[in-house]
Amino acid sequence: MKFHWLIIFIIANEIDPNYTFIDRLKSLKYSVENLANSLKNVKPLNLIMKTLSSNLTSRLQRIPRSHTLSLLEGSNGKWTNENITAIVKLLHNDSLHWSKDEVIQLLELISQSHTLELLNLFPEILNDCFRSDLTDTKEKKISECCVVWFNNFIDKLNLSNESDLIFSMFQRLELVHPLLSQRINIWQNLSDIAIERTKNCQENQIFDAINKMMLKNYS
């Protein structure tokens, strides 16, 4: 299923001036495979929304947002690089006006994924969450998502070499540190997970990982 329904807007004002068909579009289903193709029409979708009233625009914006959330709810299928790129474009499409609650829902769904490519998107969405004011309840939810994400990320690394695993864990912590420097509790929780996982490794594996990190920092 693709966004062929955009053609309807050309004649909608004549045959359906109240645009009641918009609400029916919510029932359309999109597979991961068709997501990238659907995005080819995001630009004309943006142009269409500029011609509609604020109420109609709001109704239309909800459709791609709800489909994106639905796709992520079943996110443990096969995700190609094209699919990942498509998801990123949707998440960064300013004209869709993602709400705070929806962004946190995105964060939660991605944190629960068992697909490494999606888990790698988590810091990017986390950054979007922190750009706005958050209530204590939302802060707690984000903290829980971070713990779930990091545990799933470690599990999906699936590295037989423990020194590589240690290196990857702390490299990921280094990546998210700028986002969490003002949120010590979250940072401490993630650090504790990495430290606890490292305790199971042999000393030579730990030293090997430290050497890799030093080489990376000085390269």
XYZ file of C-alpha atoms in Angstrom:
219
model
C 0.000 0.000 0.000
C 1.473 3.337 -1.034
C 0.358 6.940 -0.704
C -1.677 6.857 -3.941
C -4.538 8.349 -1.929
C -2.818 11.746 -2.195
C -4.451 12.031 -5.626
C -7.802 12.290 -3.835
C -6.936 15.781 -2.611
C -7.012 17.083 -6.176
C -10.766 16.496 -6.399
C -11.732 16.275 -2.709
C -13.041 19.828 -2.515
C -15.617 18.973 -5.166
C -16.780 15.517 -4.085
C -16.071 15.570 -0.329
C -15.781 19.193 0.862
C -15.678 18.101 4.522
C -12.769 15.761 3.793
C -14.432 12.920 5.702
C -12.257 10.429 3.815
C -9.247 11.516 5.903
C -10.531 9.615 8.931
C -10.846 6.458 6.826
C -7.173 6.643 5.883
C -6.213 5.645 9.419
C -7.253 2.065 8.681
C -4.698 1.692 5.890
C -1.841 -0.658 6.733
C 1.762 -0.257 5.648
C 4.488 -2.872 5.735
C 8.102 -2.059 6.508
C 8.934 -2.873 2.886
C 6.578 -0.175 1.579
C 7.576 2.500 4.058
C 10.506 3.872 2.054
C 8.397 4.048 -1.120
C 5.646 5.836 0.779
C 8.084 8.511 1.874
C 8.716 9.527 -1.702
C 5.378 11.319 -1.444
C 6.033 13.123 1.837
C 6.973 16.319 -0.005
C 3.658 16.540 -1.904
C 1.920 15.642 1.353
C 3.541 18.688 2.959
C 2.371 20.882 0.087
C -1.168 19.569 0.423
C -1.270 20.318 4.148
C -0.384 23.949 3.470
C -3.632 24.331 1.522
C -5.879 22.878 4.243
C -7.430 24.407 7.339
C -5.665 23.846 10.663
C -8.273 21.267 11.703
C -7.924 19.260 8.486
C -4.148 19.538 8.639
C -4.135 18.188 12.189
C -6.283 15.229 11.138
C -4.041 14.506 8.185
C -0.833 14.789 10.230
C -2.035 12.095 12.605
C -2.100 9.489 9.834
C 1.650 9.106 9.110
C 2.390 9.511 12.824
C 0.038 6.697 13.792
C 1.364 4.467 11.004
C 4.941 5.078 12.141
C 4.050 4.077 15.697
C 2.249 0.982 14.411
C 5.281 -0.048 12.386
C 7.545 0.326 15.397
C 5.185 -1.728 17.551
C 6.013 -4.627 15.264
C 9.630 -3.594 14.880
C 11.303 -6.975 15.299
C 10.993 -7.932 11.654
C 13.636 -7.376 9.020
C 14.736 -3.753 8.756
C 16.873 -2.669 5.824
C 18.995 0.477 5.661
C 16.339 1.972 3.396
C 13.643 1.281 5.998
C 15.747 2.837 8.754
C 16.347 5.930 6.611
C 12.611 6.131 5.971
C 11.806 6.018 9.682
C 14.366 8.747 10.417
C 12.837 10.991 7.749
C 9.390 10.557 9.262
C 10.650 11.282 12.770
C 12.372 14.453 11.591
C 9.539 15.688 9.416
C 8.654 18.935 11.196
C 5.377 19.258 9.331
C 4.023 16.186 11.158
C 4.237 17.988 14.522
C 5.034 15.066 16.794
C 3.694 15.652 20.298
C 5.796 15.151 23.442
C 3.786 12.069 24.356
C 4.283 10.595 20.890
C 8.035 11.204 20.981
C 8.239 9.424 24.335
C 6.139 6.601 22.898
C 8.621 6.396 20.013
C 11.437 6.248 22.529
C 9.714 3.446 24.421
C 9.013 1.394 21.290
C 12.567 1.748 19.997
C 14.011 0.842 23.404
C 12.018 -2.409 23.343
C 13.180 -3.378 19.867
C 15.405 -6.386 19.291
C 16.710 -4.924 16.044
C 20.145 -3.370 16.473
C 19.608 -0.852 13.673
C 16.555 0.549 15.457
C 18.264 0.491 18.842
C 20.991 2.641 17.304
C 18.357 5.346 16.702
C 17.607 5.629 20.414
C 20.135 8.396 21.278
C 18.770 10.510 18.435
C 15.185 10.230 19.706
C 16.391 10.745 23.276
C 17.923 14.029 22.207
C 14.569 15.092 20.731
C 12.867 14.302 24.051
C 15.266 16.480 26.013
C 14.685 19.502 23.796
C 11.421 20.268 25.583
C 10.364 20.663 29.198
C 9.426 17.387 30.836
C 7.312 16.559 33.855
C 8.680 14.293 36.580
C 6.457 11.502 35.280
C 7.894 11.808 31.780
C 11.444 11.999 33.161
C 10.828 8.744 35.026
C 9.454 7.120 31.878
C 12.491 8.209 29.878
C 14.785 6.835 32.582
C 13.042 3.457 32.365
C 13.323 3.508 28.563
C 17.057 4.187 28.791
C 17.631 1.135 30.979
C 15.560 -1.115 28.704
C 17.355 0.255 25.641
C 20.866 -0.257 26.995
C 20.162 -3.823 28.104
C 18.670 -4.681 24.715
C 21.534 -2.946 22.931
C 24.086 -5.054 24.823
C 22.137 -8.249 24.145
C 21.899 -7.518 20.420
C 25.611 -6.773 20.035
C 26.077 -10.541 20.075
C 29.860 -10.260 20.221
C 31.794 -13.415 21.047
C 34.895 -11.379 21.851
C 34.351 -9.944 25.331
C 36.872 -7.140 24.842
C 34.899 -5.979 21.784
C 31.725 -6.100 23.867
C 33.245 -3.962 26.618
C 34.563 -1.508 24.041
C 31.153 -1.227 22.334
C 29.297 -0.740 25.634
C 31.492 2.107 26.805
C 31.658 3.627 23.346
C 27.854 3.833 23.407
C 27.968 5.379 26.872
C 30.406 7.952 25.549
C 27.933 8.790 22.788
C 24.994 9.427 25.135
C 26.985 11.174 27.873
C 26.416 14.698 26.449
C 22.667 14.015 26.602
C 22.753 12.715 30.174
C 25.330 14.971 31.808
C 22.511 16.860 33.563
C 20.621 13.676 34.395
C 22.984 11.928 36.749
C 20.545 9.220 37.835
C 20.034 7.957 34.282
C 23.751 8.113 33.567
C 24.517 6.200 36.758
C 21.984 3.494 35.911
C 23.530 2.918 32.485
C 27.052 2.985 33.895
C 26.083 0.411 36.522
C 24.768 -1.901 33.794
C 28.045 -1.659 31.858
C 30.165 -2.135 34.974
C 28.129 -5.130 36.117
C 28.458 -6.716 32.675
C 32.208 -6.064 32.680
C 32.628 -7.869 36.012
C 31.980 -11.151 34.208
C 34.950 -10.609 31.899
C 38.531 -11.688 32.426
C 41.187 -9.114 33.297
C 43.050 -9.480 30.008
C 39.794 -8.819 28.120
C 39.183 -5.675 30.164
C 42.735 -4.419 29.566
C 42.362 -5.156 25.858
C 39.163 -3.079 25.741
C 40.882 -0.223 27.603
C 43.706 -0.257 25.060
C 41.170 -0.063 22.221
C 39.475 2.918 23.851
C 42.796 4.683 24.363
C 43.802 4.074 20.757
C 40.446 5.423 19.600
C 40.748 8.571 21.706
C 44.281 9.292 20.528
C 43.815 8.373 16.885
